[in-house]
Short mmCIF file of C-alpha atoms in Angstrom, two decimals:
data_model
loop_
_atom_site.label_atom_id
_atom_site.label_comp_id
_atom_site.label_asym_id
_atom_site.label_seq_id
_atom_site.Cartn_x
_atom_site.Cartn_y
_atom_site.Cartn_z
CA MET A 1 190.75 108.13 31.06
CA PRO A 2 190.93 110.49 34.00
CA LEU A 3 189.37 113.95 33.76
CA PRO A 4 191.64 116.95 33.33
CA PRO A 5 192.42 118.40 36.86
CA LYS A 6 190.65 121.70 36.25
CA VAL A 7 187.55 119.93 34.97
CA TYR A 8 187.52 117.69 38.04
CA THR A 9 187.78 120.72 40.21
CA TRP A 10 185.03 122.50 38.33
CA LEU A 11 182.80 119.37 38.91
CA CYS A 12 183.52 119.41 42.61
CA GLY A 13 182.71 123.11 42.81
CA PHE A 14 179.59 122.67 40.70
CA PHE A 15 178.33 119.88 42.98
CA ALA A 16 178.98 121.85 46.14
CA ALA A 17 177.04 124.79 44.56
CA LEU A 18 173.79 122.77 44.56
CA GLY A 19 173.14 124.41 47.92
CA SER A 20 172.80 127.70 46.07
CA VAL A 21 170.05 126.30 43.97
CA THR A 22 168.02 125.71 47.16
CA PHE A 23 168.76 129.36 48.13
CA GLY A 24 167.73 130.79 44.83
CA TYR A 25 164.62 128.64 44.68
CA ASP A 26 163.48 129.69 48.17
CA LEU A 27 164.08 133.32 47.34
CA GLY A 28 161.96 133.09 44.17
CA ILE A 29 159.15 130.74 45.20
CA ILE A 30 157.73 132.75 48.01
CA ALA A 31 156.48 135.40 45.51
CA SER A 32 153.99 132.74 44.08
CA VAL A 33 153.09 131.35 47.51
CA LEU A 34 152.03 134.51 49.31
CA PRO A 35 149.12 135.43 47.03
CA ALA A 36 147.72 131.88 46.85
CA GLU A 37 144.09 131.91 48.26
CA ASP A 38 144.48 128.67 50.16
CA PHE A 39 147.78 129.74 51.65
CA LEU A 40 146.18 132.96 52.88
CA ALA A 41 143.31 131.00 54.30
CA THR A 42 145.56 128.53 56.02
CA THR A 43 147.80 131.22 57.55
CA GLY A 44 144.98 133.45 58.78
CA ASN A 45 145.08 136.18 56.03
CA PRO A 46 148.36 137.72 57.24
CA ASP A 47 148.69 141.43 57.02
CA ALA A 48 151.76 143.25 55.48
CA THR A 49 153.84 142.95 58.65
CA ALA A 50 153.04 139.21 59.02
CA GLN A 51 153.89 138.61 55.35
CA GLY A 52 157.08 140.38 55.84
CA LEU A 53 157.91 138.18 58.73
CA ILE A 54 157.14 135.03 56.68
CA VAL A 55 159.69 136.19 54.26
CA GLY A 56 162.09 137.49 56.92
CA CYS A 57 162.14 134.30 59.07
CA LEU A 58 164.22 132.57 56.33
CA LEU A 59 166.70 135.38 56.61
CA LEU A 60 166.68 135.42 60.36
CA GLY A 61 167.46 131.63 60.31
CA ALA A 62 170.32 132.22 57.94
CA PHE A 63 171.67 135.00 60.19
CA ALA A 64 171.44 132.69 63.24
CA SER A 65 173.34 129.93 61.45
CA ASN A 66 176.27 132.19 60.96
CA ILE A 67 176.84 132.40 64.70
CA TYR A 68 178.19 128.92 64.76
CA VAL A 69 178.84 127.78 61.14
CA GLY A 70 182.39 129.11 61.04
CA SER A 71 183.49 127.24 64.17
CA LEU A 72 181.64 124.16 62.88
CA ALA A 73 183.45 124.23 59.61
CA ASP A 74 186.83 124.54 61.29
CA HIS A 75 185.93 121.78 63.76
CA VAL A 76 184.39 119.03 61.47
CA GLY A 77 185.51 120.12 58.04
CA ARG A 78 183.82 121.78 55.12
CA ARG A 79 182.10 118.63 53.76
CA ARG A 80 180.52 117.53 57.06
CA ALA A 81 179.36 121.08 57.81
CA ILE A 82 177.67 121.25 54.34
CA LEU A 83 176.03 117.83 55.07
CA PHE A 84 174.65 119.23 58.37
CA GLY A 85 173.31 122.30 56.47
CA CYS A 86 171.49 120.08 54.06
CA LEU A 87 169.87 118.05 56.84
CA VAL A 88 168.68 121.27 58.65
CA PHE A 89 167.29 122.63 55.35
CA LEU A 90 165.49 119.43 54.55
CA LEU A 91 163.73 119.52 57.94
CA GLY A 92 162.77 123.22 57.49
CA GLY A 93 161.44 122.66 54.01
CA SER A 94 159.39 119.74 55.03
CA ILE A 95 157.75 121.74 57.84
CA GLN A 96 156.92 124.51 55.30
CA ALA A 97 155.32 122.12 52.80
CA ALA A 98 153.25 120.55 55.57
CA ALA A 99 152.32 123.78 57.37
CA GLN A 100 148.94 123.87 59.15
CA ASN A 101 149.09 127.53 60.21
CA ILE A 102 151.32 130.51 60.12
CA HIS A 103 153.37 129.41 63.06
CA TYR A 104 154.50 126.32 61.20
CA MET A 105 155.52 128.65 58.33
CA TYR A 106 157.50 130.79 60.75
CA GLY A 107 159.30 127.73 62.19
CA GLY A 108 159.82 126.02 58.82
CA ARG A 109 161.18 129.20 57.17
CA PHE A 110 163.49 129.77 60.13
CA LEU A 111 165.01 126.20 59.96
CA ALA A 112 165.28 126.34 56.21
CA GLY A 113 167.05 129.63 56.53
CA MET A 114 169.52 128.09 58.96
CA GLY A 115 170.35 125.37 56.39
CA ILE A 116 170.48 127.90 53.53
CA GLY A 117 172.75 130.17 55.57
CA MET A 118 175.13 127.43 56.19
CA LEU A 119 175.23 126.31 52.46
CA ALA A 120 175.50 129.87 51.24
CA MET A 121 178.60 130.47 53.45
CA LEU A 122 180.23 127.02 53.06
CA ALA A 123 180.01 126.59 49.26
CA PRO A 124 182.19 129.61 48.27
CA LEU A 125 184.46 128.79 51.22
CA TYR A 126 184.93 125.17 49.86
CA GLN A 127 185.24 126.35 46.29
CA ALA A 128 187.86 128.91 47.01
CA GLU A 129 190.00 126.43 49.05
CA ILE A 130 189.97 123.71 46.30
CA ALA A 131 190.44 125.99 43.30
CA HIS A 132 193.48 126.43 41.09
CA PRO A 133 194.43 130.11 41.15
CA SER A 134 193.69 130.44 37.49
CA ILE A 135 189.96 129.37 37.78
CA ARG A 136 189.24 130.55 41.34
CA GLY A 137 187.31 133.55 40.17
CA ARG A 138 185.08 131.56 37.78
CA LEU A 139 184.62 128.85 40.28
CA THR A 140 183.39 131.02 43.13
CA THR A 141 181.11 132.83 40.72
CA LEU A 142 179.46 129.55 40.06
CA GLN A 143 177.57 129.98 43.31
CA GLN A 144 175.86 133.03 42.09
CA PHE A 145 175.07 131.28 38.83
CA MET A 146 173.45 128.33 40.61
CA LEU A 147 171.44 130.73 42.81
CA GLY A 148 170.12 132.25 39.50
CA ILE A 149 169.25 128.71 38.30
CA GLY A 150 167.35 128.18 41.48
CA ALA A 151 165.43 131.42 41.06
CA LEU A 152 164.78 130.58 37.46
CA ILE A 153 163.32 127.15 38.30
CA ALA A 154 161.26 128.73 41.11
CA SER A 155 159.75 131.39 38.75
CA PHE A 156 158.53 128.87 36.21
CA ILE A 157 157.32 126.28 38.79
CA GLY A 158 155.61 129.03 40.72
CA TYR A 159 153.93 130.29 37.47
CA GLY A 160 152.87 126.79 36.56
CA CYS A 161 151.56 125.85 40.00
CA PHE A 162 149.61 129.14 40.25
CA HIS A 163 147.90 128.47 36.91
CA GLY A 164 147.65 124.64 36.88
CA LEU A 165 146.91 123.79 40.46
CA SER A 166 144.32 124.77 42.99
CA GLY A 167 143.65 124.50 46.67
CA GLN A 168 146.49 123.34 48.94
CA ALA A 169 148.44 121.90 46.01
CA GLN A 170 148.83 125.42 44.55
CA TRP A 171 151.34 126.28 47.39
CA ARG A 172 152.41 123.01 49.01
CA VAL A 173 153.78 121.41 45.84
CA PRO A 174 156.13 124.32 45.01
CA LEU A 175 157.26 124.42 48.59
CA ALA A 176 157.99 120.68 48.57
CA ILE A 177 160.00 120.88 45.35
CA GLN A 178 162.56 123.02 47.15
CA LEU A 179 163.85 119.87 48.86
CA LEU A 180 165.07 118.13 45.69
CA PRO A 181 168.40 119.80 45.16
CA ALA A 182 169.48 119.28 48.78
CA ILE A 183 168.86 115.46 48.69
CA PRO A 184 171.71 114.49 46.22
CA LEU A 185 174.00 117.00 47.91
CA ALA A 186 173.43 115.46 51.28
CA PHE A 187 173.95 111.96 49.90
CA PHE A 188 177.13 112.55 47.91
CA ILE A 189 178.97 115.49 49.59
CA LEU A 190 181.30 113.15 51.60
CA LEU A 191 182.49 111.64 48.26
CA LEU A 192 184.04 115.01 47.25
CA PRO A 193 187.63 115.79 48.40
CA GLU A 194 188.08 117.69 51.60
CA SER A 195 189.60 121.20 51.64
CA PRO A 196 193.51 120.67 51.60
CA ARG A 197 193.84 123.85 53.61
CA TYR A 198 191.37 122.48 56.35
CA LEU A 199 193.45 119.21 56.39
CA ALA A 200 196.66 121.26 56.82
CA MET A 201 195.15 123.22 59.69
CA LYS A 202 194.43 119.85 61.39
CA GLY A 203 197.98 118.56 60.91
CA ARG A 204 196.93 116.03 58.23
CA ASN A 205 199.69 117.13 55.83
CA GLU A 206 199.90 113.81 53.93
CA GLU A 207 196.16 113.87 53.06
CA ALA A 208 196.48 117.59 52.06
CA LEU A 209 199.23 116.81 49.62
CA HIS A 210 197.31 113.89 48.06
CA ILE A 211 194.17 116.06 47.78
CA LEU A 212 196.17 118.77 46.07
CA ALA A 213 197.67 116.30 43.61
CA ARG A 214 194.20 114.86 42.95
CA LEU A 215 192.78 118.33 42.30
CA HIS A 216 195.68 119.82 40.18
CA ALA A 217 198.00 117.06 38.86
CA HIS A 218 196.25 113.73 38.18
CA GLY A 219 197.33 112.54 41.62
CA ASP A 220 201.05 113.20 40.96
CA ILE A 221 202.42 114.34 44.45
CA HIS A 222 205.74 115.14 42.79
CA ASP A 223 204.31 117.70 40.42
CA PRO A 224 206.19 120.94 40.98
CA PHE A 225 203.03 123.04 41.21
CA VAL A 226 201.47 120.69 43.77
CA VAL A 227 204.81 120.48 45.78
CA ASN A 228 205.20 124.21 45.97
CA GLU A 229 201.60 124.96 46.66
CA HIS A 230 201.77 122.38 49.45
CA LYS A 231 204.92 124.24 50.87
CA GLU A 232 203.00 127.54 50.81
CA ILE A 233 200.09 126.12 52.62
CA LEU A 234 202.15 124.57 55.34
CA ALA A 235 204.15 127.85 55.76
CA GLN A 236 200.91 129.81 56.13
CA VAL A 237 199.53 127.25 58.65
CA ARG A 238 202.71 127.38 60.57
CA VAL A 239 202.51 131.19 60.96
CA GLU A 240 198.86 130.98 61.92
CA GLN A 241 199.55 128.35 64.59
CA GLN A 242 202.51 130.40 65.95
CA GLU A 243 200.06 133.35 66.40
CA THR A 244 199.26 133.68 70.09
CA ARG A 245 195.95 135.46 69.39
CA ASN A 246 192.95 133.39 68.36
CA ALA A 247 191.31 133.76 65.06
CA TRP A 248 188.54 136.06 66.25
CA ALA A 249 191.11 138.36 67.85
CA GLN A 250 193.17 138.31 64.59
CA LEU A 251 190.14 139.55 62.57
CA PHE A 252 189.87 142.63 64.62
CA LEU A 253 193.40 143.42 65.88
CA VAL A 254 195.43 142.70 62.66
CA LYS A 255 195.16 145.64 60.41
CA SER A 256 195.14 143.85 57.08
CA ASN A 257 192.50 141.27 58.44
CA PHE A 258 190.26 144.09 59.71
CA ARG A 259 190.52 145.82 56.36
CA ARG A 260 189.29 142.65 54.68
CA LEU A 261 186.53 142.16 57.15
CA VAL A 262 185.19 145.68 56.63
CA LEU A 263 185.31 145.20 52.89
CA GLY A 264 183.54 141.88 53.16
CA VAL A 265 180.63 143.33 55.26
CA ALA A 266 180.40 146.27 52.85
CA ILE A 267 180.19 143.95 49.91
CA GLN A 268 177.47 141.81 51.34
CA PHE A 269 175.42 144.92 52.46
CA SER A 270 175.84 146.42 49.03
CA ILE A 271 174.56 143.21 47.26
CA GLN A 272 171.25 143.66 49.17
CA MET A 273 171.08 147.42 48.43
CA THR A 274 170.69 146.72 44.71
CA GLY A 275 167.00 146.02 45.44
CA VAL A 276 167.02 142.67 43.74
CA SER A 277 165.50 140.90 46.78
CA VAL A 278 162.59 143.37 46.93
CA ILE A 279 161.54 142.37 43.44
CA GLN A 280 162.01 138.63 44.13
CA TYR A 281 159.90 138.73 47.34
CA TYR A 282 157.13 141.28 46.42
CA ALA A 283 156.79 141.28 42.59
CA PRO A 284 153.03 140.58 42.69
CA ARG A 285 152.45 143.51 44.96
CA ILE A 286 154.76 145.86 43.06
CA PHE A 287 153.12 145.15 39.64
CA GLU A 288 149.62 145.24 41.20
CA SER A 289 150.24 148.82 42.07
CA ILE A 290 150.41 149.65 38.30
CA GLY A 291 147.39 147.48 37.38
CA ILE A 292 149.15 144.18 36.47
CA ASP A 293 147.54 141.02 38.01
CA THR A 294 149.44 138.28 39.87
CA SER A 295 149.21 135.75 37.02
CA THR A 296 150.83 138.13 34.49
CA THR A 297 153.43 139.28 37.14
CA LEU A 298 154.54 135.77 37.75
CA GLY A 299 155.05 135.33 33.93
CA LEU A 300 157.10 138.48 33.79
CA GLN A 301 159.10 137.36 36.77
CA SER A 302 160.04 134.16 34.87
CA GLY A 303 161.32 136.35 31.96
CA ASN A 304 163.29 138.40 34.49
CA SER A 305 164.94 135.27 35.88
CA VAL A 306 166.02 134.26 32.34
CA ILE A 307 167.66 137.58 31.82
CA ALA A 308 169.37 137.38 35.21
CA LEU A 309 170.76 133.98 34.39
CA ILE A 310 172.15 135.19 31.09
CA GLY A 311 173.91 138.03 32.94
CA GLU A 312 175.35 135.58 35.45
CA ALA A 313 176.55 133.31 32.64
CA LEU A 314 178.27 136.39 31.01
CA CYS A 315 179.86 137.22 34.25
CA ILE A 316 181.54 133.78 34.48
CA TRP A 317 182.63 133.99 30.92
CA PHE A 318 184.14 137.40 30.87
CA ILE A 319 185.35 137.70 34.49
CA ASP A 320 189.07 137.57 33.56
CA ARG A 321 188.59 140.23 30.83
CA LEU A 322 186.76 142.50 33.23
CA VAL A 323 189.41 142.21 35.79
CA GLN A 324 192.18 142.91 33.30
CA SER A 325 190.11 146.04 32.17
CA GLY A 326 190.11 147.42 35.77
CA LEU A 327 186.38 146.71 36.19
CA LEU A 328 186.65 144.47 39.23
CA PHE A 329 184.11 146.60 41.09
CA LEU A 330 181.39 145.01 38.86
CA LEU A 331 182.35 141.63 40.18
CA TRP A 332 182.75 142.41 43.96
CA PRO A 333 180.43 139.57 45.25
CA ILE A 334 183.13 137.04 44.07
CA VAL A 335 185.77 138.40 46.30
CA VAL A 336 184.19 137.61 49.67
CA GLY A 337 184.91 133.89 49.64
CA GLU A 338 188.58 134.18 48.58
CA MET A 339 190.18 137.20 50.32
CA PHE A 340 190.72 135.80 53.92
CA ASN A 341 193.51 133.62 55.18
CA SER A 342 193.09 130.03 56.25
CA ALA A 343 192.96 130.84 60.02
CA THR A 344 190.20 133.49 59.76
CA ARG A 345 188.37 132.50 56.49
CA ALA A 346 185.61 130.46 58.02
CA LYS A 347 184.90 132.99 60.90
CA ALA A 348 185.23 135.99 58.65
CA THR A 349 182.95 134.58 56.00
CA ALA A 350 180.46 133.82 58.81
CA ILE A 351 180.50 137.52 59.78
CA THR A 352 180.15 138.85 56.26
CA SER A 353 177.40 136.44 55.51
CA SER A 354 175.62 137.60 58.75
CA ALA A 355 175.80 141.07 57.31
CA ALA A 356 174.04 139.94 54.18
CA TRP A 357 171.29 138.16 56.00
CA ILE A 358 170.54 140.93 58.52
CA SER A 359 170.44 143.55 55.74
CA ASN A 360 168.27 141.28 53.62
CA PHE A 361 165.90 140.83 56.64
CA MET A 362 165.66 144.53 57.18
CA ILE A 363 164.74 145.08 53.46
CA ALA A 364 162.13 142.29 53.67
CA GLN A 365 160.44 143.78 56.72
CA VAL A 366 160.57 147.45 55.63
CA SER A 367 159.56 147.05 52.01
CA PRO A 368 155.79 146.25 52.47
CA ILE A 369 155.50 149.21 54.86
CA ALA A 370 157.51 151.50 52.55
CA PHE A 371 155.20 150.58 49.64
CA ASP A 372 152.29 151.69 51.62
CA HIS A 373 153.75 155.01 52.80
CA VAL A 374 156.19 156.43 50.24
CA GLY A 375 155.34 154.34 47.12
CA TRP A 376 157.68 154.82 44.09
CA LYS A 377 160.08 157.08 46.05
CA TYR A 378 161.35 153.96 47.88
CA TYR A 379 163.15 152.86 44.73
CA LEU A 380 165.28 155.97 44.75
CA VAL A 381 167.18 154.49 47.71
CA PHE A 382 168.38 151.60 45.56
CA ALA A 383 169.12 153.72 42.54
CA ILE A 384 171.46 155.98 44.70
CA CYS A 385 173.09 152.97 46.43
CA GLY A 386 173.82 151.32 43.14
CA PHE A 387 175.88 154.26 42.02
CA THR A 388 177.67 154.84 45.35
CA ASN A 389 178.43 151.03 45.81
CA ALA A 390 180.27 150.99 42.37
CA LEU A 391 182.27 154.09 43.33
CA PHE A 392 183.21 152.78 46.76
CA PHE A 393 184.58 149.37 45.47
CA TRP A 394 186.43 151.05 42.62
CA ALA A 395 188.21 153.06 45.23
CA PHE A 396 188.88 150.53 48.03
CA LEU A 397 188.65 147.00 46.80
CA PRO A 398 191.95 145.42 45.71
CA GLU A 399 192.16 142.81 42.89
CA THR A 400 192.87 139.32 44.05
CA LYS A 401 192.81 137.40 40.85
CA GLY A 402 195.78 134.99 40.31
CA ILE A 403 197.00 135.36 43.95
CA PRO A 404 197.09 132.03 45.92
CA LEU A 405 195.13 132.27 49.09
CA GLU A 406 198.35 131.83 51.13
CA GLU A 407 199.76 135.11 49.71
CA LEU A 408 196.85 137.33 50.48
CA ASP A 409 198.09 138.55 53.88
CA ALA A 410 201.25 140.06 52.36
CA TYR A 411 199.29 141.34 49.44
CA PHE A 412 196.76 143.24 51.46
CA GLU A 413 199.55 144.69 53.66
CA SER A 414 201.28 146.05 50.55
CA VAL A 415 198.15 147.52 48.76
CA PRO A 416 197.45 151.11 49.76
CA LEU A 417 193.96 152.02 51.19
CA PHE A 418 193.10 153.95 48.04
CA VAL A 419 193.50 151.20 45.38
CA PRO A 420 193.78 153.23 42.16
CA THR A 421 197.14 154.48 43.34
CA ALA A 422 198.47 150.97 43.88
CA LYS A 423 201.59 149.95 41.99
CA VAL A 424 201.60 146.20 42.99
CA TYR A 425 202.33 143.50 40.50
CA VAL A 426 199.38 141.08 40.28
CA PRO A 427 200.19 138.01 38.08
CA ASP A 428 197.43 136.19 36.27
CA GLY A 429 196.67 132.62 37.32
CA ARG A 430 198.70 130.94 34.54
CA THR A 431 201.79 133.16 35.34
CA ARG A 432 201.42 132.31 39.10
CA GLU A 433 201.20 128.61 38.23
CA GLU A 434 204.46 128.76 36.30
CA GLU A 435 206.20 130.66 39.16
CA LEU A 436 205.06 127.90 41.63
CA ARG A 437 206.33 125.23 39.18
CA GLN A 438 209.72 126.97 39.30
CA GLY A 439 209.80 126.98 43.02
CA LYS A 440 208.91 130.69 43.61
CA ILE A 441 206.89 130.37 46.77
CA MET A 442 205.98 133.11 49.14
CA VAL A 443 206.78 132.29 52.70
CA PRO A 444 204.64 134.38 55.12
CA GLU A 445 206.32 136.82 57.47
CA GLY A 446 207.16 135.04 60.62
CA ALA A 447 207.77 131.62 59.04
CA GLU A 448 211.49 130.97 58.74
CA THR A 449 212.42 129.38 55.43
CA GLU A 450 214.70 126.72 56.88
CA ALA A 451 212.07 125.72 59.40
CA THR A 452 209.41 125.45 56.74
CA GLU A 453 211.70 123.36 54.44
CA ASP A 454 212.60 121.06 57.35
CA MET A 455 208.88 120.64 58.12
CA TYR A 456 208.05 119.88 54.52
CA GLU A 457 210.89 117.44 54.11
CA LYS A 458 209.66 115.60 57.18
CA ASP A 459 206.20 115.36 55.68
CA LYS A 460 207.59 114.59 52.30
CA GLY A 461 209.60 111.65 53.70
CA ALA A 462 206.45 110.25 55.29
CA ILE A 463 204.57 110.52 52.11
CA GLU A 464 207.15 109.10 49.75
CA HIS A 465 207.01 105.71 51.39
CA ILE A 466 203.35 105.63 50.62
CA ALA A 467 203.45 106.74 46.99
#
């Protein structure tokens, strides 16, 4: 018996999110590695600046990967780009686990960061492009949930290895374990369906229709929802291909695109300014300042990871209710992967991810120095930012729930800059599904309806002789 379409889509999104487990694990495990005596001896007893660089090299690598990952995803496809990210991460993780001095750690962390940067950008991109509108919010939230699982695993493994092992094994074993989630992802990612929007961008319209049918209608290419969603995708791609400016220029010269880009960068920067990364990286040092030893700190960090995972699970469960209650500003990390159009999505997500990595690197480098010079006052920065972030996104971030990706251009052009004054109808996912089944598609401005229909009929004729 075939799986229900939404369950199948969930499984595809879940598997793609394994890359986020590696990210969460790498973020969490470094806290138990840095204080290990053999690690300090192997790396030459690094000072605060060098320890900050060990942490920061991962983030610099992730930042570097975003220079090319958008173009790579558009050139070879989402799945092959994810595979490449896995291979780079496996190389970097292996170098870390076998490190003979601090320079090995720098290089291994940088390469692992390149792989993580690719996976962290590509997973939500892929999830957003395969998701049904009614589950897109939950599916893209899955990345953050899997990151939390990775951090939870890292906290318990780090605690266990710090207590149960000694010598080199105390830090090499937890660093080697980070390779495990990436191995099955690398082996099986090509078995998942390719993004139908990527296929349409490459002119592979028959494959795009069959993938949509496989994801949303048990393979039925004549399902009304699939047929009309396919029409919308083709219409959107047609407009994008008619555009004389390239995708990079569109990001900065088209007003609605630039608005989304600014919001995306602000979202990613704001995530880092919550201060969560500081606690993940430097928990032993933070708690040591108030008289708590490293062993106890790692145990407390495990408990903190459990609480964080519960919070992420509640976010997935209640996301629709929070949106309907006007509390989208609590969920702004989800929006980044789904608010750009097909032509600019990969490149825009690369830019917004770069903002996340460079701000994270800044925090990783500054925090040890700030602890030495200003102490507890450093935390006031994050407290203030937490309040101002929520206020900013309440005022300026539009709701995208239930809106197909192909309709976002028109939507962002219609919503005023100050969002609370907006009077724009936003259907929920199920309502939009019914509208699509009734043939109510939104043809982007610049795509003539007749031309779009002719193009679709030509593709449909080619498909029907196969079906």
